[in-house]
Short mmCIF file of C-alpha atoms in Angstrom, two decimals:
data_model
loop_
_atom_site.label_atom_id
_atom_site.label_comp_id
_atom_site.label_asym_id
_atom_site.label_seq_id
_atom_site.Cartn_x
_atom_site.Cartn_y
_atom_site.Cartn_z
CA MET A 1 51.58 -75.12 28.72
CA ARG A 2 51.10 -73.98 32.52
CA ARG A 3 50.56 -70.98 31.03
CA PHE A 4 48.57 -72.03 28.22
CA ASN A 5 45.87 -73.77 30.41
CA ARG A 6 45.22 -70.23 33.13
CA VAL A 7 45.09 -68.29 29.73
CA LEU A 8 42.27 -70.75 28.74
CA GLY A 9 40.61 -70.84 31.67
CA ALA A 10 40.18 -67.29 32.95
CA LEU A 11 39.11 -66.86 28.37
CA ALA A 12 36.42 -69.97 30.11
CA ALA A 13 34.40 -68.27 32.78
CA VAL A 14 34.38 -64.64 30.70
CA VAL A 15 32.86 -66.61 27.24
CA VAL A 16 30.76 -68.71 30.00
CA VAL A 17 29.38 -65.65 32.40
CA GLY A 18 28.76 -64.15 29.08
CA LEU A 19 26.73 -65.86 26.97
CA ALA A 20 25.59 -69.40 28.59
CA ALA A 21 23.47 -67.77 31.47
CA GLY A 22 19.73 -67.30 30.08
CA CYS A 23 20.80 -68.66 26.30
CA ALA A 24 19.80 -72.32 26.10
CA GLY A 25 19.04 -73.07 22.88
CA PRO A 26 17.84 -76.39 20.49
CA GLY A 27 20.88 -77.87 21.62
CA GLY A 28 20.72 -77.16 25.11
CA GLY A 29 18.88 -76.70 28.34
CA GLY A 30 16.69 -74.83 29.83
CA GLY A 31 13.80 -74.25 27.69
CA GLY A 32 14.12 -77.28 25.62
CA ASP A 33 11.94 -77.59 22.28
CA ARG A 34 10.21 -74.11 24.14
CA ASP A 35 12.76 -72.05 23.54
CA LYS A 36 13.74 -71.86 19.68
CA THR A 37 16.85 -69.71 19.67
CA LEU A 38 19.76 -71.19 17.37
CA ARG A 39 22.82 -69.68 18.33
CA LEU A 40 26.01 -69.60 16.32
CA ALA A 41 29.32 -68.44 16.74
CA TYR A 42 30.71 -66.77 14.23
CA GLN A 43 34.81 -64.80 13.30
CA ALA A 44 35.23 -62.07 11.10
CA PHE A 45 36.41 -63.40 8.62
CA PRO A 46 35.47 -63.05 4.87
CA SER A 47 33.34 -66.28 4.03
CA GLY A 48 29.70 -67.58 3.11
CA ASP A 49 29.14 -67.51 7.00
CA LEU A 50 29.32 -63.68 7.07
CA ILE A 51 26.51 -63.69 3.96
CA VAL A 52 24.03 -65.90 5.71
CA LYS A 53 24.49 -63.39 8.64
CA ASN A 54 23.65 -60.20 6.35
CA GLN A 55 21.08 -61.71 4.14
CA ARG A 56 19.20 -63.84 6.97
CA TRP A 57 19.00 -67.33 4.79
CA LEU A 58 18.88 -68.65 8.27
CA GLU A 59 15.84 -66.92 9.69
CA GLN A 60 13.44 -67.23 6.23
CA ALA A 61 14.85 -70.60 5.86
CA LEU A 62 13.50 -71.55 10.34
CA PRO A 63 10.87 -69.17 10.85
CA GLY A 64 9.81 -70.62 13.89
CA TYR A 65 13.51 -69.50 14.87
CA THR A 66 15.31 -66.56 16.66
CA ILE A 67 18.97 -67.01 14.89
CA LYS A 68 21.58 -65.06 17.28
CA TRP A 69 24.72 -64.47 16.11
CA THR A 70 27.30 -63.85 18.28
CA LYS A 71 31.30 -62.50 17.45
CA PHE A 72 34.57 -64.46 18.32
CA GLU A 73 37.95 -63.04 17.79
CA SER A 74 39.78 -66.56 17.60
CA GLY A 75 38.67 -69.81 17.94
CA ALA A 76 39.98 -70.79 21.74
CA SER A 77 37.36 -68.60 22.69
CA VAL A 78 34.44 -70.91 20.17
CA ASN A 79 35.80 -74.63 21.73
CA GLN A 80 35.39 -71.96 25.65
CA ALA A 81 32.31 -71.67 24.12
CA PHE A 82 30.80 -75.02 23.20
CA LEU A 83 32.47 -76.21 26.32
CA GLY A 84 29.84 -73.53 28.20
CA ASP A 85 27.14 -75.58 26.13
CA ALA A 86 27.00 -71.17 24.50
CA VAL A 87 26.40 -72.13 21.23
CA ASP A 88 24.47 -75.20 18.49
CA ILE A 89 26.83 -73.79 15.61
CA GLY A 90 30.38 -72.10 15.45
CA ALA A 91 33.05 -71.10 12.42
CA ILE A 92 36.46 -72.11 13.55
CA GLY A 93 39.14 -72.70 12.35
CA SER A 94 40.79 -76.85 11.61
CA SER A 95 43.88 -76.47 14.81
CA PRO A 96 41.26 -75.59 17.62
CA VAL A 97 38.98 -78.48 16.18
CA ALA A 98 41.59 -81.38 16.36
CA ARG A 99 42.61 -79.45 20.23
CA GLY A 100 38.83 -79.44 20.89
CA LEU A 101 39.09 -83.69 19.88
CA SER A 102 41.95 -84.07 21.96
CA GLY A 103 42.36 -85.51 25.15
CA ALA A 104 40.38 -87.89 27.47
CA SER A 105 37.03 -85.46 26.63
CA PRO A 106 36.68 -83.97 23.58
CA ILE A 107 34.30 -81.56 22.82
CA PRO A 108 30.68 -82.99 22.06
CA TYR A 109 30.73 -81.49 18.60
CA LYS A 110 31.16 -82.51 14.89
CA VAL A 111 32.70 -81.22 11.86
CA ALA A 112 29.48 -80.63 9.47
CA PHE A 113 30.67 -77.80 6.92
CA VAL A 114 34.44 -76.68 4.97
CA LEU A 115 33.82 -72.51 5.31
CA ASP A 116 37.25 -72.07 3.32
CA VAL A 117 40.95 -73.29 2.51
CA ALA A 118 43.57 -71.19 3.88
CA GLY A 119 45.64 -68.57 1.41
CA ASP A 120 47.10 -65.59 1.43
CA ASN A 121 44.67 -64.29 3.72
CA GLU A 122 46.44 -65.69 7.14
CA ALA A 123 50.50 -65.12 7.22
CA LEU A 124 53.49 -63.59 9.39
CA VAL A 125 54.12 -60.71 8.65
CA ALA A 126 57.06 -58.60 10.57
CA ARG A 127 57.38 -55.17 11.00
CA ARG A 128 59.60 -53.01 8.52
CA ALA A 129 61.18 -50.88 11.95
CA SER A 130 62.00 -54.78 13.02
CA GLY A 131 64.28 -55.63 10.11
CA VAL A 132 63.45 -58.91 10.09
CA SER A 133 63.33 -60.13 6.55
CA SER A 134 62.84 -63.94 6.89
CA VAL A 135 61.28 -66.75 9.31
CA GLU A 136 64.71 -67.89 10.11
CA GLN A 137 65.64 -64.50 11.69
CA LEU A 138 62.92 -64.47 13.98
CA ARG A 139 65.55 -66.04 16.87
CA GLY A 140 65.28 -64.21 19.98
CA ARG A 141 61.83 -61.92 18.33
CA ARG A 142 58.29 -61.38 19.57
CA VAL A 143 55.94 -63.03 17.77
CA ALA A 144 52.42 -62.61 18.81
CA THR A 145 49.51 -64.96 17.42
CA PRO A 146 46.16 -66.16 19.41
CA PHE A 147 47.36 -69.76 20.95
CA ALA A 148 45.10 -72.91 19.81
CA SER A 149 44.49 -71.17 16.73
CA THR A 150 44.68 -72.01 12.68
CA ALA A 151 47.40 -69.52 12.88
CA HIS A 152 49.23 -70.53 15.70
CA TYR A 153 49.84 -73.70 13.73
CA SER A 154 51.06 -72.06 10.75
CA LEU A 155 53.12 -70.45 12.92
CA LEU A 156 54.66 -73.39 14.51
CA ALA A 157 55.00 -74.91 10.71
CA ALA A 158 56.60 -71.97 9.42
CA LEU A 159 58.54 -72.01 12.76
CA ALA A 160 59.91 -75.28 11.58
CA LYS A 161 60.42 -75.62 8.23
CA ALA A 162 63.06 -72.58 9.47
CA ARG A 163 64.97 -75.36 11.98
CA LEU A 164 63.45 -73.16 14.93
CA SER A 165 60.96 -73.77 17.77
CA ALA A 166 58.58 -72.77 19.39
CA SER A 167 60.83 -71.44 22.30
CA ASP A 168 63.53 -70.21 19.74
CA VAL A 169 61.34 -66.93 19.95
CA ARG A 170 59.32 -64.89 21.97
CA LEU A 171 56.08 -66.25 21.19
CA VAL A 172 52.93 -63.80 22.54
CA ASP A 173 49.40 -65.10 23.00
CA LEU A 174 47.42 -62.34 21.61
CA GLN A 175 44.01 -61.75 19.75
CA PRO A 176 43.90 -60.16 16.61
CA GLN A 177 42.74 -56.20 17.65
CA ALA A 178 45.26 -56.99 20.95
CA ILE A 179 48.08 -57.44 18.18
CA ILE A 180 47.01 -54.06 15.68
CA ALA A 181 48.03 -52.53 19.35
CA ALA A 182 50.45 -54.14 20.35
CA TRP A 183 52.30 -54.16 16.63
CA GLU A 184 51.55 -50.08 16.10
CA ARG A 185 53.27 -49.41 19.70
CA GLY A 186 56.14 -51.58 19.19
CA ASP A 187 55.99 -54.19 21.38
CA ILE A 188 56.00 -57.08 18.86
CA ASP A 189 58.23 -57.82 15.74
CA ALA A 190 55.99 -60.26 13.87
CA ALA A 191 52.80 -61.65 14.25
CA TYR A 192 50.77 -65.10 12.35
CA THR A 193 47.07 -63.34 11.68
CA TRP A 194 44.58 -63.33 9.47
CA LEU A 195 42.14 -61.02 7.73
CA PRO A 196 41.45 -58.15 8.71
CA THR A 197 43.92 -58.24 10.56
CA LEU A 198 46.62 -59.10 8.23
CA ASP A 199 46.03 -56.03 6.09
CA GLN A 200 46.37 -53.68 8.11
CA LEU A 201 49.59 -55.45 9.52
CA ARG A 202 51.20 -55.63 5.80
CA GLY A 203 50.48 -51.47 5.31
CA SER A 204 54.08 -51.60 7.74
CA GLY A 205 55.01 -54.85 7.53
CA THR A 206 56.87 -57.01 5.95
CA THR A 207 55.30 -60.45 4.65
CA LEU A 208 57.01 -63.74 5.48
CA VAL A 209 55.36 -66.40 4.82
CA THR A 210 51.18 -67.55 4.07
CA SER A 211 48.91 -70.24 4.82
CA ARG A 212 49.46 -70.76 0.98
CA THR A 213 52.94 -71.99 0.93
CA ILE A 214 52.48 -73.64 4.15
CA ALA A 215 49.62 -75.45 2.54
CA THR A 216 51.97 -76.58 -0.15
CA ASP A 217 54.60 -77.99 2.18
CA GLY A 218 51.64 -80.56 3.42
CA LYS A 219 50.28 -78.54 6.49
CA PRO A 220 47.08 -77.17 5.20
CA THR A 221 44.55 -75.41 7.64
CA LEU A 222 40.66 -74.89 7.05
CA ASP A 223 37.71 -72.68 8.67
CA LEU A 224 35.57 -75.83 9.24
CA ALA A 225 31.66 -75.22 11.60
CA VAL A 226 31.35 -77.16 13.62
CA VAL A 227 27.70 -78.05 15.21
CA SER A 228 26.77 -79.34 19.03
CA ASP A 229 26.20 -83.43 19.35
CA GLN A 230 22.80 -82.34 21.26
CA LEU A 231 21.52 -79.95 18.49
CA ILE A 232 22.68 -82.96 15.75
CA ALA A 233 20.40 -85.98 18.11
CA ARG A 234 17.64 -83.12 18.86
CA HIS A 235 16.67 -81.13 15.32
CA PRO A 236 18.72 -82.37 12.16
CA GLU A 237 16.34 -80.06 10.19
CA VAL A 238 17.89 -77.56 11.63
CA VAL A 239 21.29 -78.48 10.64
CA ALA A 240 19.95 -79.93 7.42
CA ALA A 241 18.75 -75.74 6.72
CA TRP A 242 22.14 -74.37 7.84
CA ARG A 243 24.47 -76.49 5.64
CA LYS A 244 21.58 -75.58 2.57
CA ALA A 245 22.25 -71.31 3.29
CA GLN A 246 26.36 -72.15 4.03
CA SER A 247 26.17 -74.44 0.10
CA ARG A 248 24.07 -71.51 -1.37
CA ALA A 249 26.77 -68.76 0.21
CA LEU A 250 29.74 -70.62 -1.42
CA GLU A 251 27.46 -70.57 -4.97
CA LEU A 252 27.13 -66.90 -4.42
CA ILE A 253 30.75 -66.86 -4.21
CA ALA A 254 31.70 -68.89 -6.85
CA ARG A 255 28.86 -67.33 -9.40
CA ASP A 256 29.01 -63.73 -8.74
CA ARG A 257 32.05 -62.96 -6.35
CA ARG A 258 31.66 -58.88 -6.25
CA ALA A 259 28.01 -59.88 -4.97
CA ALA A 260 29.22 -61.88 -2.32
CA ALA A 261 31.81 -59.66 -1.68
CA THR A 262 29.35 -56.65 -0.95
CA HIS A 263 27.98 -58.33 1.29
CA ILE A 264 30.52 -59.97 3.43
CA GLY A 265 32.43 -56.24 3.07
CA GLN A 266 28.91 -55.16 5.17
CA GLU A 267 29.54 -57.28 8.03
CA LEU A 268 33.08 -56.30 8.42
CA ASN A 269 32.61 -53.11 7.60
CA ILE A 270 34.48 -51.54 4.94
CA GLY A 271 33.88 -51.66 1.27
CA PRO A 272 32.23 -53.90 -1.64
CA ASP A 273 35.98 -53.38 -3.15
CA ALA A 274 38.55 -54.35 -0.26
CA ALA A 275 35.60 -56.67 0.42
CA LEU A 276 36.74 -58.35 -2.61
CA ALA A 277 40.39 -58.20 -2.15
CA GLN A 278 40.07 -59.65 0.83
CA LEU A 279 37.56 -62.77 -0.80
CA GLU A 280 40.22 -63.06 -2.91
CA GLN A 281 42.90 -64.32 -0.51
CA GLY A 282 40.87 -66.91 0.49
CA VAL A 283 40.33 -70.44 -1.34
CA TYR A 284 36.58 -71.78 -1.97
CA LEU A 285 35.35 -75.10 -2.14
CA THR A 286 31.84 -75.62 -4.44
CA PRO A 287 29.87 -77.63 -1.96
CA ALA A 288 30.44 -81.09 -4.44
CA GLN A 289 33.87 -80.58 -3.34
CA VAL A 290 32.47 -80.17 0.79
CA ALA A 291 31.40 -83.10 0.23
CA SER A 292 34.39 -85.17 -1.91
CA PRO A 293 36.10 -87.67 -0.31
CA GLU A 294 39.31 -85.05 -0.55
CA TRP A 295 37.23 -83.42 2.26
CA LEU A 296 34.20 -83.73 3.95
CA GLY A 297 33.30 -86.78 2.27
CA THR A 298 29.46 -88.43 2.75
CA ASP A 299 26.93 -90.56 3.98
CA GLY A 300 28.83 -93.44 5.34
CA ASN A 301 31.91 -92.59 3.86
CA PRO A 302 34.20 -89.72 5.60
CA GLY A 303 36.66 -87.76 3.29
CA ASN A 304 40.95 -86.53 4.02
CA LEU A 305 39.96 -84.20 5.96
CA ALA A 306 39.92 -86.73 9.56
CA ASN A 307 43.16 -87.32 8.06
CA ASN A 308 44.21 -83.45 8.08
CA LEU A 309 43.09 -83.55 11.56
CA GLY A 310 44.83 -86.09 12.49
CA SER A 311 47.60 -84.27 11.69
CA ALA A 312 47.82 -81.13 12.42
CA ALA A 313 47.42 -83.35 16.37
CA ARG A 314 49.86 -85.05 15.96
CA PHE A 315 51.74 -81.99 14.77
CA LEU A 316 50.62 -80.31 17.93
CA LEU A 317 51.30 -83.12 19.73
CA ASP A 318 54.80 -83.30 19.03
CA GLN A 319 54.95 -79.70 19.80
CA LYS A 320 53.66 -80.39 23.29
CA GLN A 321 50.56 -78.20 23.26
CA ILE A 322 48.12 -81.00 23.33
CA ASP A 323 48.70 -84.07 25.81
CA LYS A 324 47.18 -86.54 23.50
CA ALA A 325 46.10 -87.01 19.61
CA PRO A 326 42.38 -88.24 18.87
CA THR A 327 42.30 -91.40 17.45
CA PRO A 328 41.96 -92.10 13.27
CA GLU A 329 38.30 -93.50 14.16
CA LEU A 330 37.86 -90.66 17.06
CA LEU A 331 38.42 -88.02 14.35
CA ARG A 332 36.14 -89.93 11.34
CA GLY A 333 33.58 -90.34 13.76
CA SER A 334 34.04 -86.30 14.21
CA LEU A 335 32.52 -85.71 10.49
CA TYR A 336 28.78 -85.56 10.22
CA LEU A 337 28.60 -86.41 7.08
CA THR A 338 24.03 -87.54 7.63
CA GLY A 339 22.78 -86.10 4.63
CA LEU A 340 25.38 -86.15 2.32
CA PRO A 341 26.08 -85.18 -0.45
CA GLY A 342 22.14 -83.63 -0.97
CA GLU A 343 21.51 -81.61 2.10
CA LEU A 344 24.58 -79.00 -0.62
CA GLN A 345 22.12 -79.95 -3.32
#
């Protein structure tokens, strides 16, 4: 745990220095309303978020704002950016959200959207050269994953099902790009990660379990979008416009997946066929499903997502990854439901 805190501390310094300086936006300090810069943290996995970015829908919906997109490698770094007041809206997995809402000082943000539900787009893969063909065979092996991510949560769940603890394997905290390098050098035996890194590993690896299977075992993971409390308080109309753009992207995925894949592929620097293959591995809700009782819920009626985050937090507590889980009341209050379902229509 001390090593984990040192890693996050170093990461926080990098993120805050690199992003916060001179970058105050609608929810932060500095220029306040005069500096109309909307700062968004995105990750390079197939989702409607990349469609919104590629098609510049926010620029069209918010002509008075400068839209600034910054790429992050994992949810842990997104959390640190929020702590440093460097972003206003961020794409982040459910496990790091559960972590961010835990402890004595929860990160001041709220869940405002469900980007996707993890399926085969996150998985545990072993190098064929390692000879590992099952999760049980990972005992004593070096297994990499980005700590505090949905992949990390799913890895711990997979180990627990195989009756292994985190101490039974040699866990290595690596970001997706670093995983590829370690994999190619033979420094690791397996990795739990997500697309597009995952597809690169599959070429010389064996899939042991996917997050789709982990979900059927009662531990689903999701890619969520969180919004800073300051942005919600000062500019709820910006959040509403952003939600409409995200809903539009989900509708495109449902209506014309090839067109959606073309836009996503342009952001990932891959062809539309490859992007479509990646897109098919995830589970994408409709806007109506996002605001349903099963997921986010509606104004005054928090959905089951609060319970999902609670389950993730309790699991992380059992694994000694956090010191204290958030209360059910805090988790229900962490869902931003004002304007739902109307803002998704």
